[in-house]
Amino acid sequence: MSDPAEGPHPYTIASAWREDERRITFITKGLGDHTRRLPEKLHVGQEIRIEGPYGCFTFDDDSARQIWIGGGIGITPFIARMKYLAQSPEGARAEIDLFHCTAEVDEEALGKLQADAAAAHIRLHVLVDARDGRLDGERIRAAVPEWREASLWFCGPLGFGETLRRDFAALGFPVAKRFHQELFAMR
């Protein structure tokens, strides 16, 4: 917690732990008053309190193929996992396609995302809403013909995740076992 008046605020870690560096990186998006003011309010050396982590978004399963979907700021757990895979001697145990959907274009951020994906040997699909239209199950299945053997990992807006879950379930995909969704909602 960086501001007692604000109270606890959820953030996602967007880095892999490195003993030699001992840093944690968070990516935030200025969605409200508090997050918009963070660049002005935080400074190097400032004391903050961090608790967690929470959730079960571990990427661990027995699937030889994974499909990751990060909607907007929901890309952050995937960035952390790519950084981990890039520094891990064994690398990824699964073939991975990462879909990142965004309404905004930030070339610097997209360049970093592309570099992280390349370092982790992950196939990246970036969709900018205005340019590419919205991502849906049909588009995912067209890009990943082996989708029936995959596990799906989703982090993003709740409604988007639920729409994808229903779409894949309607085609017989075992969502209870292989559709993993980070459950968060904006405050």
XYZ file of N, CA and C in Angstrom:
561
model
N 0.861 -1.163 0.000
C 0.000 0.000 0.000
C 0.910 1.229 0.000
N 0.694 2.121 -0.925
C 1.521 3.319 -1.023
C 0.815 4.565 -0.490
N -0.501 4.481 -0.317
C -1.278 5.639 0.119
C -2.344 5.170 1.100
N -2.156 5.413 2.401
C -3.133 4.955 3.393
C -4.554 5.458 3.116
N -4.689 6.635 2.533
C -6.024 7.160 2.229
C -6.703 6.335 1.134
N -5.928 5.774 0.242
C -6.461 4.947 -0.841
C -6.802 3.547 -0.355
N -6.019 3.034 0.593
C -6.210 1.672 1.061
C -5.563 0.684 0.103
N -5.744 -0.594 0.370
C -5.147 -1.620 -0.482
C -5.641 -1.505 -1.922
N -4.759 -1.803 -2.846
C -5.080 -1.711 -4.270
C -4.470 -2.920 -4.972
N -5.215 -3.604 -5.853
C -4.661 -4.791 -6.521
C -3.746 -4.414 -7.686
N -2.617 -5.105 -7.759
C -1.685 -4.969 -8.876
C -1.204 -6.366 -9.242
N -0.712 -6.513 -10.440
C -0.173 -7.795 -10.873
C 1.328 -7.656 -11.066
N 2.065 -8.621 -10.550
C 3.511 -8.653 -10.740
C 3.777 -8.965 -12.209
N 4.688 -8.207 -12.807
C 5.010 -8.393 -14.224
C 6.505 -8.643 -14.408
N 7.080 -9.423 -13.494
C 8.496 -9.755 -13.604
C 8.714 -11.152 -13.050
N 9.830 -11.733 -13.433
C 10.246 -13.003 -12.855
C 11.260 -12.695 -11.760
N 11.268 -13.499 -10.724
C 12.193 -13.263 -9.634
C 13.598 -13.657 -10.054
N 14.536 -12.780 -9.743
C 15.953 -13.049 -9.976
C 16.693 -12.739 -8.694
N 17.327 -13.736 -8.138
C 18.048 -13.571 -6.875
C 19.123 -12.501 -6.978
N 19.774 -12.397 -8.138
C 20.850 -11.422 -8.287
C 20.348 -9.987 -8.432
N 19.081 -9.816 -8.766
C 18.543 -8.467 -8.965
C 17.622 -8.031 -7.830
N 16.835 -8.949 -7.296
C 15.946 -8.725 -6.157
C 15.019 -7.524 -6.352
N 14.312 -7.528 -7.488
C 13.345 -6.477 -7.790
C 12.040 -7.113 -8.236
N 10.977 -6.403 -8.004
C 9.668 -6.800 -8.503
C 9.165 -5.659 -9.376
N 8.644 -6.003 -10.532
C 8.109 -5.003 -11.452
C 6.590 -5.132 -11.507
N 5.920 -4.006 -11.444
C 4.479 -3.951 -11.611
C 4.195 -3.086 -12.830
N 3.199 -3.460 -13.595
C 2.734 -2.611 -14.689
C 1.349 -2.130 -14.284
N 1.150 -0.837 -14.319
C -0.151 -0.284 -13.954
C -0.694 0.537 -15.112
N -1.976 0.674 -15.105
C -2.640 1.488 -16.122
C -3.447 2.549 -15.384
N -3.323 3.772 -15.812
C -4.025 4.882 -15.171
C -5.509 4.852 -15.466
N -6.235 4.028 -14.737
C -7.665 3.874 -14.976
C -8.524 4.732 -14.048
N -7.947 5.140 -12.953
C -8.698 5.958 -11.991
C -7.777 6.997 -11.385
N -8.312 7.772 -10.448
C -7.524 8.846 -9.840
C -6.231 8.327 -9.218
N -6.327 7.246 -8.467
C -5.154 6.727 -7.761
C -4.074 6.274 -8.742
N -4.404 5.420 -9.685
C -3.379 4.900 -10.597
C -2.859 5.975 -11.548
N -3.669 6.948 -11.880
C -3.182 8.056 -12.728
C -2.140 8.904 -12.011
N -2.258 8.992 -10.686
C -1.333 9.823 -9.907
C -0.083 9.076 -9.432
N 0.007 7.791 -9.667
C 1.158 7.028 -9.167
C 2.504 7.594 -9.604
N 2.694 7.990 -10.867
C 4.011 8.530 -11.238
C 4.418 9.762 -10.424
N 3.442 10.531 -9.974
C 3.748 11.719 -9.167
C 3.948 11.369 -7.696
N 3.274 10.320 -7.232
C 3.263 10.010 -5.808
C 4.365 9.053 -5.369
N 4.813 8.178 -6.241
C 5.821 7.191 -5.859
C 7.213 7.688 -6.208
N 8.183 7.322 -5.372
C 9.559 7.687 -5.651
C 10.497 6.599 -5.128
N 11.667 6.541 -5.690
C 12.668 5.553 -5.289
C 12.970 5.721 -3.809
N 12.971 4.602 -3.094
C 13.258 4.616 -1.670
C 12.035 4.755 -0.791
N 10.897 5.033 -1.380
C 9.665 5.180 -0.608
C 9.250 3.832 -0.039
N 8.764 3.830 1.183
C 8.294 2.598 1.794
C 6.865 2.322 1.348
N 6.652 1.107 0.888
C 5.309 0.644 0.528
C 5.124 -0.736 1.150
N 3.894 -1.148 1.282
C 3.597 -2.467 1.835
C 2.941 -3.300 0.750
N 3.506 -4.491 0.535
C 2.980 -5.407 -0.482
C 2.560 -6.682 0.219
N 1.403 -7.180 -0.126
C 0.969 -8.471 0.399
C 0.531 -9.336 -0.777
N 0.506 -10.597 -0.553
C 0.128 -11.520 -1.610
C 1.305 -12.420 -1.916
N 1.349 -13.071 -2.982
C 0.400 -13.027 -4.087
C -0.864 -13.819 -3.783
N -1.872 -13.549 -4.558
C -3.146 -14.233 -4.448
C -3.477 -14.866 -5.788
N -4.378 -15.813 -5.772
C -4.825 -16.430 -7.014
C -4.125 -17.741 -7.301
N -4.546 -18.376 -8.354
C -4.033 -19.695 -8.736
C -3.627 -19.710 -10.204
N -3.150 -18.613 -10.696
C -2.782 -18.493 -12.102
C -1.336 -18.960 -12.245
N -1.137 -20.290 -12.297
C 0.198 -20.864 -12.211
C 0.769 -21.334 -13.546
N -0.052 -21.491 -14.555
C 0.344 -22.000 -15.868
C 0.752 -23.461 -15.830
N 0.529 -24.127 -14.714
C 0.905 -25.531 -14.584
C -0.264 -26.428 -14.937
N -0.063 -27.228 -15.963
C -1.007 -28.276 -16.313
C -0.267 -29.279 -17.190
N -0.945 -30.295 -17.646
C -0.280 -31.332 -18.436
C -0.481 -31.163 -19.943
N -0.971 -30.026 -20.376
C -1.201 -29.791 -21.804
C 0.116 -29.492 -22.518
N 0.281 -30.091 -23.693
C 1.473 -29.842 -24.509
C 1.335 -28.532 -25.284
N 0.137 -27.953 -25.268
C -0.114 -26.677 -25.953
C -0.924 -25.811 -25.011
N -0.551 -24.533 -24.952
C -1.312 -23.574 -24.159
C -1.661 -22.382 -25.036
N -2.821 -21.823 -24.753
C -3.266 -20.593 -25.400
C -3.457 -19.578 -24.286
N -2.730 -18.479 -24.380
C -2.825 -17.415 -23.393
C -3.557 -16.244 -24.025
N -4.452 -15.629 -23.263
C -5.209 -14.480 -23.757
C -5.142 -13.386 -22.702
N -4.527 -12.267 -23.069
C -4.416 -11.127 -22.173
C -5.176 -9.956 -22.748
N -6.228 -9.561 -22.070
C -7.034 -8.424 -22.508
C -6.609 -7.168 -21.784
N -6.088 -6.176 -22.525
C -5.682 -4.908 -21.918
C -4.606 -5.114 -20.881
N -4.798 -4.538 -19.684
C -3.816 -4.646 -18.613
C -3.708 -6.087 -18.110
N -4.629 -6.947 -18.514
C -4.569 -8.372 -18.184
C -3.380 -9.081 -18.815
N -2.570 -8.375 -19.563
C -1.366 -8.959 -20.152
C -0.275 -9.184 -19.108
N -0.354 -8.522 -17.960
C 0.763 -8.528 -17.009
C 1.170 -9.907 -16.499
N 0.265 -10.832 -16.133
C 0.775 -12.130 -15.665
C 1.502 -12.891 -16.772
N 1.121 -12.640 -18.016
C 1.790 -13.309 -19.130
C 3.193 -12.743 -19.345
N 3.355 -11.454 -19.116
C 4.686 -10.848 -19.208
C 5.595 -11.479 -18.154
N 5.099 -11.603 -16.935
C 5.898 -12.211 -15.870
C 6.280 -13.640 -16.229
N 5.344 -14.398 -16.754
C 5.630 -15.793 -17.105
C 6.625 -15.879 -18.259
N 6.506 -14.994 -19.248
C 7.478 -15.010 -20.346
C 8.873 -14.696 -19.829
N 8.983 -13.747 -18.919
C 10.288 -13.411 -18.353
C 10.863 -14.608 -17.599
N 10.014 -15.306 -16.878
C 10.447 -16.512 -16.169
C 10.918 -17.575 -17.164
N 10.131 -17.840 -18.194
C 10.493 -18.871 -19.175
C 11.786 -18.520 -19.908
N 11.994 -17.249 -20.196
C 13.199 -16.825 -20.905
C 14.467 -17.062 -20.082
N 14.362 -16.988 -18.766
C 15.546 -17.186 -17.920
C 15.641 -18.612 -17.381
N 14.617 -19.423 -17.611
C 14.587 -20.782 -17.098
C 15.367 -21.722 -18.014
N 16.255 -22.538 -17.467
C 17.054 -23.433 -18.303
C 16.215 -24.414 -19.119
N 15.104 -24.882 -18.559
C 14.274 -25.843 -19.292
C 13.271 -25.173 -20.226
N 13.053 -23.879 -20.073
C 12.121 -23.155 -20.949
C 10.700 -23.656 -20.797
N 9.893 -23.390 -21.801
C 8.484 -23.786 -21.762
C 8.356 -25.278 -22.018
N 7.453 -25.922 -21.276
C 7.169 -27.338 -21.503
C 6.046 -27.512 -22.509
N 5.435 -26.422 -22.903
C 4.311 -26.478 -23.834
C 4.567 -25.516 -24.983
N 3.920 -25.778 -26.099
C 3.928 -24.818 -27.198
C 2.863 -23.779 -26.860
N 3.209 -22.493 -26.987
C 2.333 -21.440 -26.474
C 2.050 -20.391 -27.535
N 0.769 -20.029 -27.637
C 0.322 -18.881 -28.426
C -0.239 -17.877 -27.443
N 0.217 -16.633 -27.555
C -0.269 -15.553 -26.694
C -1.021 -14.535 -27.543
N -2.270 -14.301 -27.187
C -3.094 -13.283 -27.832
C -3.180 -12.098 -26.887
N -2.789 -10.929 -27.385
C -2.917 -9.704 -26.590
C -3.860 -8.769 -27.334
N -4.958 -8.421 -26.688
C -5.959 -7.517 -27.260
C -5.860 -6.194 -26.523
N -5.859 -5.120 -27.284
C -5.752 -3.815 -26.651
C -6.523 -2.774 -27.452
N -7.033 -1.798 -26.756
C -7.728 -0.696 -27.426
C -6.743 0.409 -27.775
N -5.615 0.433 -27.080
C -4.646 1.513 -27.258
C -3.349 0.969 -27.839
N -2.696 1.777 -28.653
C -1.410 1.393 -29.223
C -0.312 2.171 -28.509
N 0.573 1.444 -27.867
C 1.756 2.010 -27.249
C 2.924 1.247 -27.861
N 3.563 1.841 -28.854
C 4.601 1.141 -29.620
C 5.740 0.655 -28.728
N 6.121 1.450 -27.740
C 7.201 1.030 -26.845
C 6.789 -0.219 -26.063
N 5.583 -0.218 -25.512
C 5.104 -1.371 -24.755
C 4.971 -2.599 -25.659
N 4.454 -2.411 -26.868
C 4.314 -3.541 -27.789
C 5.678 -4.086 -28.204
N 6.665 -3.211 -28.359
C 8.022 -3.659 -28.670
C 8.603 -4.513 -27.558
N 8.384 -4.104 -26.314
C 8.851 -4.888 -25.163
C 8.129 -6.237 -25.117
N 6.837 -6.227 -25.391
C 6.062 -7.464 -25.398
C 6.587 -8.416 -26.477
N 6.865 -7.897 -27.659
C 7.407 -8.721 -28.739
C 8.769 -9.300 -28.356
N 9.606 -8.506 -27.712
C 10.924 -8.989 -27.281
C 10.782 -10.087 -26.226
N 9.867 -9.908 -25.269
C 9.640 -10.926 -24.237
C 9.149 -12.228 -24.861
N 8.222 -12.126 -25.803
C 7.691 -13.317 -26.462
C 8.789 -14.039 -27.237
N 9.608 -13.300 -27.960
C 10.696 -13.917 -28.726
C 11.693 -14.617 -27.797
N 12.041 -13.970 -26.685
C 13.002 -14.553 -25.742
C 12.468 -15.835 -25.111
N 11.160 -15.936 -24.955
C 10.532 -17.113 -24.342
C 10.060 -18.128 -25.377
N 10.261 -17.853 -26.659
C 9.836 -18.734 -27.765
C 8.326 -18.953 -27.767
N 7.611 -17.838 -27.660
C 6.150 -17.855 -27.651
C 5.647 -17.118 -28.879
N 4.660 -17.699 -29.532
C 4.082 -17.062 -30.718
C 3.075 -16.005 -30.264
N 3.342 -14.756 -30.643
C 2.547 -13.613 -30.195
C 1.595 -13.156 -31.288
N 0.352 -12.896 -30.887
C -0.679 -12.350 -31.769
C -1.184 -11.075 -31.098
N -0.925 -9.925 -31.677
C -1.382 -8.656 -31.110
C -2.559 -8.169 -31.931
N -3.651 -7.854 -31.246
C -4.830 -7.320 -31.908
C -5.186 -5.981 -31.296
N -5.144 -4.954 -32.122
C -5.563 -3.619 -31.717
C -6.995 -3.473 -32.193
N -7.914 -3.222 -31.264
C -9.348 -3.224 -31.572
C -9.702 -2.434 -32.822
N -9.278 -1.187 -32.907
C -9.663 -0.315 -34.027
C -9.109 -0.806 -35.357
N -7.953 -1.429 -35.319
C -7.296 -1.887 -36.543
C -7.693 -3.312 -36.922
N -7.787 -4.198 -35.921
C -7.945 -5.623 -36.184
C -9.307 -6.191 -35.814
N -10.125 -5.396 -35.159
C -11.392 -5.925 -34.668
C -11.179 -6.685 -33.372
N -12.239 -7.190 -32.839
C -12.193 -7.863 -31.539
C -11.808 -9.333 -31.684
N -11.143 -9.831 -30.659
C -10.781 -11.240 -30.601
C -11.990 -12.044 -30.146
N -12.194 -13.192 -30.777
C -13.251 -14.108 -30.350
C -12.742 -15.538 -30.497
N -13.559 -16.479 -30.072
C -13.162 -17.883 -30.119
C -12.854 -18.359 -31.525
N -13.615 -17.911 -32.483
C -13.393 -18.328 -33.873
C -12.002 -17.922 -34.353
N -11.595 -16.724 -34.028
C -10.263 -16.245 -34.415
C -9.150 -17.039 -33.742
N -9.352 -17.363 -32.488
C -8.363 -18.160 -31.755
C -8.240 -19.536 -32.395
N -9.364 -20.165 -32.660
C -9.346 -21.507 -33.245
C -8.726 -21.512 -34.642
N -8.930 -20.458 -35.413
C -8.323 -20.368 -36.744
C -6.801 -20.249 -36.642
N -6.311 -19.524 -35.641
C -4.873 -19.317 -35.475
C -4.181 -20.518 -34.827
N -4.944 -21.280 -34.035
C -4.379 -22.430 -33.313
C -5.248 -23.654 -33.623
N -4.977 -24.327 -34.751
C -5.811 -25.475 -35.126
C -5.840 -26.588 -34.073
N -4.811 -26.689 -33.232
C -4.745 -27.727 -32.199
C -5.417 -27.283 -30.899
N -6.352 -26.349 -30.970
C -6.966 -25.780 -29.778
C -7.641 -26.818 -28.900
N -8.136 -27.904 -29.475
C -8.830 -28.921 -28.663
C -7.898 -29.603 -27.661
N -6.604 -29.644 -27.973
C -5.622 -30.266 -27.081
C -4.992 -29.260 -26.121
N -5.338 -28.009 -26.241
C -4.693 -26.951 -25.462
C -5.403 -26.704 -24.130
N -4.694 -25.981 -23.289
C -5.354 -25.369 -22.137
C -5.385 -23.876 -22.440
N -6.431 -23.205 -21.961
C -6.580 -21.770 -22.177
C -6.378 -21.047 -20.855
N -5.598 -19.963 -20.919
C -5.300 -19.142 -19.751
C -5.713 -17.730 -20.098
N -6.663 -17.184 -19.351
C -7.239 -15.876 -19.665
C -7.094 -14.921 -18.497
N -6.671 -13.681 -18.797
C -6.678 -12.603 -17.814
C -7.113 -11.342 -18.544
N -8.191 -10.752 -18.103
C -8.720 -9.558 -18.738
C -10.108 -9.265 -18.207
N -10.852 -8.449 -18.920
C -12.197 -8.092 -18.473
C -13.084 -9.324 -18.273
N -13.800 -9.333 -17.168
C -14.630 -10.469 -16.768
C -15.591 -10.908 -17.873
N -16.303 -9.971 -18.492
C -17.268 -10.316 -19.531
C -16.614 -10.967 -20.738
N -15.445 -10.494 -21.122
C -14.698 -11.058 -22.239
C -14.338 -12.516 -21.940
N -13.836 -12.763 -20.734
C -13.483 -14.124 -20.337
C -14.681 -15.051 -20.330
N -15.785 -14.577 -19.799
C -16.990 -15.406 -19.751
C -17.518 -15.710 -21.161
N -17.423 -14.743 -22.058
C -17.844 -14.970 -23.450
C -16.983 -16.054 -24.097
N -15.668 -15.983 -23.884
C -14.783 -17.010 -24.444
C -15.060 -18.373 -23.820
N -15.271 -18.402 -22.525
C -15.568 -19.663 -21.828
C -16.818 -20.323 -22.423
N -17.883 -19.552 -22.582
C -19.127 -20.095 -23.157
C -18.919 -20.565 -24.597
N -18.178 -19.776 -25.371
C -17.919 -20.106 -26.768
C -17.206 -21.455 -26.886
N -16.138 -21.635 -26.109
C -15.387 -22.893 -26.179
C -16.197 -24.053 -25.591
N -16.948 -23.806 -24.520
C -17.778 -24.859 -23.931
C -18.818 -25.359 -24.929
N -19.380 -24.462 -25.717
C -20.401 -24.840 -26.704
C -19.845 -25.805 -27.750
N -18.532 -25.821 -27.920
C -17.904 -26.727 -28.890
C -17.315 -27.965 -28.219
N -17.669 -28.190 -26.960
C -17.232 -29.383 -26.253
C -15.879 -29.285 -25.574
N -15.313 -28.101 -25.527
C -14.031 -27.925 -24.849
C -14.252 -28.094 -23.350
N -13.407 -28.873 -22.664
C -13.607 -29.120 -21.223
C -13.192 -27.911 -20.367
N -14.045 -26.905 -20.319
C -13.698 -25.654 -19.640
C -13.437 -25.843 -18.147
N -14.139 -26.756 -17.512
C -13.940 -26.945 -16.069
C -12.506 -27.373 -15.762
N -11.902 -28.107 -16.677
C -10.546 -28.617 -16.446
C -9.470 -27.774 -17.123
N -9.777 -27.190 -18.295
C -8.696 -26.595 -19.079
C -8.889 -25.127 -19.452
N -9.878 -24.456 -18.871
C -10.033 -23.014 -19.079
C -9.742 -22.338 -17.751
N -8.630 -21.634 -17.689
C -8.174 -20.996 -16.458
C -8.370 -19.490 -16.614
N -9.059 -18.903 -15.665
C -9.370 -17.476 -15.756
C -9.008 -16.778 -14.464
N -8.189 -15.743 -14.589
C -7.874 -14.928 -13.420
C -9.121 -14.146 -13.077
N -9.587 -14.295 -11.874
C -10.825 -13.637 -11.470
C -10.498 -12.341 -10.745
N -10.624 -11.240 -11.486
C -10.468 -9.931 -10.880
C -11.467 -9.012 -11.549
N -11.821 -8.001 -10.853
C -12.702 -6.989 -11.406
C -12.159 -5.637 -10.965
N -12.309 -4.657 -11.813
C -11.833 -3.331 -11.451
C -12.674 -2.802 -10.292
N -12.021 -2.066 -9.401
C -12.728 -1.560 -8.226
C -13.638 -0.434 -8.616
